Each structure stands twice: as structure tokens, then as C-alpha cells.
Tab-separated table of C-alpha atoms in Angstrom:
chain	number	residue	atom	x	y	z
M	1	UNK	CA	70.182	-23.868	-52.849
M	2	UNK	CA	66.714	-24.507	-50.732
M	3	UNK	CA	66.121	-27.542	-49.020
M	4	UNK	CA	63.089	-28.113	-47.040
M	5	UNK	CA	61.148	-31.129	-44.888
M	6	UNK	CA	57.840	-32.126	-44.244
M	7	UNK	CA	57.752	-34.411	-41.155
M	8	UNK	CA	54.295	-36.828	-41.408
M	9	UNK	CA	53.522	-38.985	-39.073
M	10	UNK	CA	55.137	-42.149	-41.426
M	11	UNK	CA	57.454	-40.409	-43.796
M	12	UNK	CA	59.496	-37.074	-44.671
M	13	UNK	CA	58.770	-35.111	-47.463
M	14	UNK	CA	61.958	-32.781	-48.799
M	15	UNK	CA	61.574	-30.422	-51.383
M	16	UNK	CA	65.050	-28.373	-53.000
M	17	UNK	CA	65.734	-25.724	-55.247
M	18	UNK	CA	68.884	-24.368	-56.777
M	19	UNK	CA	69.837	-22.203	-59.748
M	20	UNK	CA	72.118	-23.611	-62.805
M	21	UNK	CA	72.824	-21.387	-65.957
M	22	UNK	CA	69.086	-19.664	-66.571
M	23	UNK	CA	67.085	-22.369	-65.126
M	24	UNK	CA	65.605	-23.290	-61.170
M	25	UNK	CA	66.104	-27.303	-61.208
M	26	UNK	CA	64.223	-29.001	-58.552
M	27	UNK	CA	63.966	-32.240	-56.696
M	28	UNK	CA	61.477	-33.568	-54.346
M	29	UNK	CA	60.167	-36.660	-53.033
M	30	UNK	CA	59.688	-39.094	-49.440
M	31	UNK	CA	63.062	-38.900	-48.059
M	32	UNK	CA	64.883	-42.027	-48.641
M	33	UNK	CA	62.886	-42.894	-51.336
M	34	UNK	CA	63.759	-42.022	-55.296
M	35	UNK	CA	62.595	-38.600	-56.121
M	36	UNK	CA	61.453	-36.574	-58.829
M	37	UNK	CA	63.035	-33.343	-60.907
M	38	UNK	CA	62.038	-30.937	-62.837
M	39	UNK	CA	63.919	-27.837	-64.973
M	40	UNK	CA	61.856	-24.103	-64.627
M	41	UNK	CA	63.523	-21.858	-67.818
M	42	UNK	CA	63.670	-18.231	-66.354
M	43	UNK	CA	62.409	-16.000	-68.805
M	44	UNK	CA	64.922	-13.077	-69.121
M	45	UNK	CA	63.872	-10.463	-66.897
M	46	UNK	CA	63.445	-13.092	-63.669
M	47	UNK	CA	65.701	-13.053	-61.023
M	48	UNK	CA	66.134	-16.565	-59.759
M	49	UNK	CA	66.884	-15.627	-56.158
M	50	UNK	CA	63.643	-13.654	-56.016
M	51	UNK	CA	61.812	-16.569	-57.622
M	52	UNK	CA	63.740	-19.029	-55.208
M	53	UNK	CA	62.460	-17.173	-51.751
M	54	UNK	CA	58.954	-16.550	-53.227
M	55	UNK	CA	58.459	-20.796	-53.647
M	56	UNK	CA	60.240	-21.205	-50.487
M	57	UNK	CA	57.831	-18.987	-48.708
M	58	UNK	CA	54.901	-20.917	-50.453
M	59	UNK	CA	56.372	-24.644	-49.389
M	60	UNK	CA	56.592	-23.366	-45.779
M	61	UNK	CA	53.096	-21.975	-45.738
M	62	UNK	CA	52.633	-25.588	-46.333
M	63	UNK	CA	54.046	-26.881	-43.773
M	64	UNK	CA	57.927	-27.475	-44.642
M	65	UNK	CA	60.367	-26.216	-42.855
M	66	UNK	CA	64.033	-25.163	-44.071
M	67	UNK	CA	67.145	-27.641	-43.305
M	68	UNK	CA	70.778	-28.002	-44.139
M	69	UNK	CA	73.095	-31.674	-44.203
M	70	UNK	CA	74.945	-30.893	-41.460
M	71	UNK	CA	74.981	-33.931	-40.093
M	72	UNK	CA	78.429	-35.918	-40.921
M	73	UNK	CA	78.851	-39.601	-41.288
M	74	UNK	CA	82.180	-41.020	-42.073
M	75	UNK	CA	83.106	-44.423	-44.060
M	76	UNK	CA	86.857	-45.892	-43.694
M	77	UNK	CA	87.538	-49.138	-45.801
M	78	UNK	CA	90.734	-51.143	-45.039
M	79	UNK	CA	92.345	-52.743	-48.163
M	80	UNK	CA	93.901	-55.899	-46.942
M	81	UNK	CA	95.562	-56.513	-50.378
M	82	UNK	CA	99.012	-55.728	-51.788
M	83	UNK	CA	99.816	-52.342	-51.679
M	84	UNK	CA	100.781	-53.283	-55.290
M	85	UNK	CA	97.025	-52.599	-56.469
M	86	UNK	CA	97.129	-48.967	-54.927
M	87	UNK	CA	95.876	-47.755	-58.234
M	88	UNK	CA	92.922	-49.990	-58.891
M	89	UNK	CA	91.635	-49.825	-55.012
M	90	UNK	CA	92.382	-46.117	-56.022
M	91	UNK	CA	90.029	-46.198	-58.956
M	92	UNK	CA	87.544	-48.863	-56.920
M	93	UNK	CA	87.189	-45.786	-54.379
M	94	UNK	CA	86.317	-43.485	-56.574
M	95	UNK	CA	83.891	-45.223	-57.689
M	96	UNK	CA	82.389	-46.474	-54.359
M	97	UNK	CA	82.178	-42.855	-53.570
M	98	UNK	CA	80.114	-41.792	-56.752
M	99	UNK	CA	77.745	-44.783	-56.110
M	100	UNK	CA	76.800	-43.805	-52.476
M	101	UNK	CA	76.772	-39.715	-53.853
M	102	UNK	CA	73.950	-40.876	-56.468
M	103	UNK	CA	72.278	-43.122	-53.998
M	104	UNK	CA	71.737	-40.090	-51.457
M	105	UNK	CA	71.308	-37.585	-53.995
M	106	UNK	CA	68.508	-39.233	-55.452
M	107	UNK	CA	66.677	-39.934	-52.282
M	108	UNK	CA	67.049	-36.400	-50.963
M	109	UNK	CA	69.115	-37.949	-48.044
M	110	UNK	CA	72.565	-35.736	-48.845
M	111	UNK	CA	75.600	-35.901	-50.470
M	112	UNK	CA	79.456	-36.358	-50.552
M	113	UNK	CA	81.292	-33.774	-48.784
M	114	UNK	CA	85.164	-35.759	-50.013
M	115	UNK	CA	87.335	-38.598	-49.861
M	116	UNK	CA	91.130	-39.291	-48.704
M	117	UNK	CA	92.702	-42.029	-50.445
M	118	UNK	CA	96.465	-44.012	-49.196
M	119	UNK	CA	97.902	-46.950	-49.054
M	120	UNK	CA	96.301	-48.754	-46.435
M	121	UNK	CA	92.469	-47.379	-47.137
M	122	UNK	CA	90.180	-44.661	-48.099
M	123	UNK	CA	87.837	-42.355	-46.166
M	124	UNK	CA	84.754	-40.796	-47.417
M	125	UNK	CA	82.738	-38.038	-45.822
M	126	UNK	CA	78.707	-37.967	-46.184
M	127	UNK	CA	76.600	-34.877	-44.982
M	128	UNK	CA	73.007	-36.258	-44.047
M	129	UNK	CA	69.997	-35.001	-43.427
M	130	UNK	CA	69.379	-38.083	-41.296
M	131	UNK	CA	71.277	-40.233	-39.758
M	132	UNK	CA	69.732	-43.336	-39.619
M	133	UNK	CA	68.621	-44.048	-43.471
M	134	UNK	CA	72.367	-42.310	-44.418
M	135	UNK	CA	73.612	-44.692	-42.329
M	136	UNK	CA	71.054	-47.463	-44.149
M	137	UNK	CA	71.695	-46.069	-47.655
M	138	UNK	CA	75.514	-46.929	-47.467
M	139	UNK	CA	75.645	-50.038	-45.994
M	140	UNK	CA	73.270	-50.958	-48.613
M	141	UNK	CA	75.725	-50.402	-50.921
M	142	UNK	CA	79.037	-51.636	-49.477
M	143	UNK	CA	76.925	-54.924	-48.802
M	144	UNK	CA	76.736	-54.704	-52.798
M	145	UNK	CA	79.970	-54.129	-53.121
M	146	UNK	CA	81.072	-56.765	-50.480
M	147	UNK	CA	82.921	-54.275	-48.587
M	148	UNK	CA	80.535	-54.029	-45.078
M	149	UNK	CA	82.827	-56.457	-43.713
M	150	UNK	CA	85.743	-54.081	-44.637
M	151	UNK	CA	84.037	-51.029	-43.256
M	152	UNK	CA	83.334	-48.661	-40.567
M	153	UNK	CA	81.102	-46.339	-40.778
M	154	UNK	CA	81.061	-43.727	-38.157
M	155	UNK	CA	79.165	-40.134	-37.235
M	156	UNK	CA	80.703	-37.149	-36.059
M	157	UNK	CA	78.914	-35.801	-32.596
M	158	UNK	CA	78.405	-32.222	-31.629
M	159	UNK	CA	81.670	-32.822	-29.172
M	160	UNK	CA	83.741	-33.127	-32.062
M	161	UNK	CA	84.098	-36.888	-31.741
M	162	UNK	CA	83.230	-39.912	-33.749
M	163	UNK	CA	81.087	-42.580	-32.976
M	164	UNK	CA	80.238	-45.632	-34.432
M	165	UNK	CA	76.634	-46.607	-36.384
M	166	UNK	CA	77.059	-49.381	-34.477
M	167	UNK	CA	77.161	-47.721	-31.027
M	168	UNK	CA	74.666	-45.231	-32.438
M	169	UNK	CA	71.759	-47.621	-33.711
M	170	UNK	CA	71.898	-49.223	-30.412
M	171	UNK	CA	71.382	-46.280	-28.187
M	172	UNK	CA	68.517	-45.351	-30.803
């Protein structure tokens, strides 16, 4: 998979390619805005990793510039109910997980990287290709949810360390 940006002055353009069965899919867009995909067929004697580098080379010549998710942002949710309903806050997380995965897939902003479920909460990791609308694209969705006021949503910094969105929107 190819993912590349195109910084403007008011908004990112991304741009991603990746091969599935005997097709290129592709997905492009303003980041943090809904994108749009499209399916290429490979007739049978292309080679889809020769065909990926060859558009790559001709989205840079436009100005994009390859870049990878690697930046990490963290949700924990406390469940303040009986332990009793393990299963269905189970389930409920699960769920809350696939809803944030769609909403950053289909912006171009990232994707879910796992989750780690007990008794007392769940934690689910997000790799972003920025911080701020990842950060923006799941509180939008625990507010839906109403579960922002049961959340924390924190980023992981180069020391290894996590800090809060909190703490981080205010030194931004």
C-alpha cells in the first residue's frame, strides 16, 4: 500500500493505492473529509507492484509526497456499570471501534491498529496521519455515543510516553 499528501495552503490532499486479488483499489480525497474509490482490473500480464510505483512516481511529480500513520493515539473508556454486563460493554466496544475505523478510513485520516477489552474498560489504538482531526474524528463519535465524558483519549510521543489531547491541543 501507497499513501501520499498534498499539503495546500487550506487543506490536505491524500491519495492511496493497494493491491487486492487482480485489482489496484484506490482512495483519495481532502483529508478529513469523505473520499472517493475506485477498482483498476489488471489485465493478466500486469504486475501490480510495477503499476503501483509507476502512479506513485506520477502523483509525486505532482506534488505529493509519500507518508505512513505512524502517529498513535490511544482511547480508554471506563465502564462504571456492573461488571455483570461484561459481555454487552464487550460487544458495545467492538462496535465503537468499527465506527471510529470507518470514520478514519473514509476520510483518509488512518485506521485501527487494536483493542484490549476487561472488566473495568477497553482500549483502542488509532494510527493517524494527523493528530489533530484523529483526535477531532473520535471525539466526534464518542460524543455520539455519549461516551466523551467516559473517555480519554491520549497520543503516544516520540519518548515513548503518553500524553493527553487535552494537554496536546493546548500547547498547539
Amino acid at each position: 500500500m501507497y499513501k501520499l499528501l498534498k499539503k495546500l495552503p487550506n487543506e490536505t490532499h491524500y491519495w492511496e493505492v493497494w493491491k487486492s486479488g487482480r485489482s489496484l483499489h484506490f482512495t483519495y480525497g481532502v483529508l478529513g473529509v469523505s473520499n472517493k474509490s475506485e477498482e483498476q482490473p489488471l489485465s493478466l500480464f500486469e504486475r501490480a507492484n510495477k503499476l503501483m510505483k509507476r502512479l506513485v512516481e506520477e502523483k509525486e511529480s505532482q506534488g505529493f509526497v509519500q507518508c505512513h500513520e505512524d502517529k498513535e493515539i490511544k482511547v480508554d473508556i471506563s465502564y462504571r456499570e456492573d461488571a455483570a454486563e461484561y459481555e454487552a460493554y464487550r460487544q458495545a466496544s467492538y462496535d465503537l471501534q468499527d465506527k471510529i475505523n470507518d470514520s478514519l478510513l473514509s476520510t483518509g485520516i488512518g485506521y485501527t491498529e487494536g483493542i484490549r477489552i476487561n472488566e473495568s474498560g477497553a482500549t483502542i489504538y488509532f494510527f493517524v496521519v494527523d493528530e489533530d482531526l484523529g483526535i477531532e474524528a473520535i471525539q466526534k463519535i464518542l460524543l455520539e455515543q455519549k461516551l466523551l465524558n467516559e473517555s480519554s483519549i491520549s497520543l503516544l510521543q516520540d519518548d515513548g510516553n503518553y500524553i493527553s489531547a487535552n494537554t496536546y491541543q493546548a500547547k498547539n
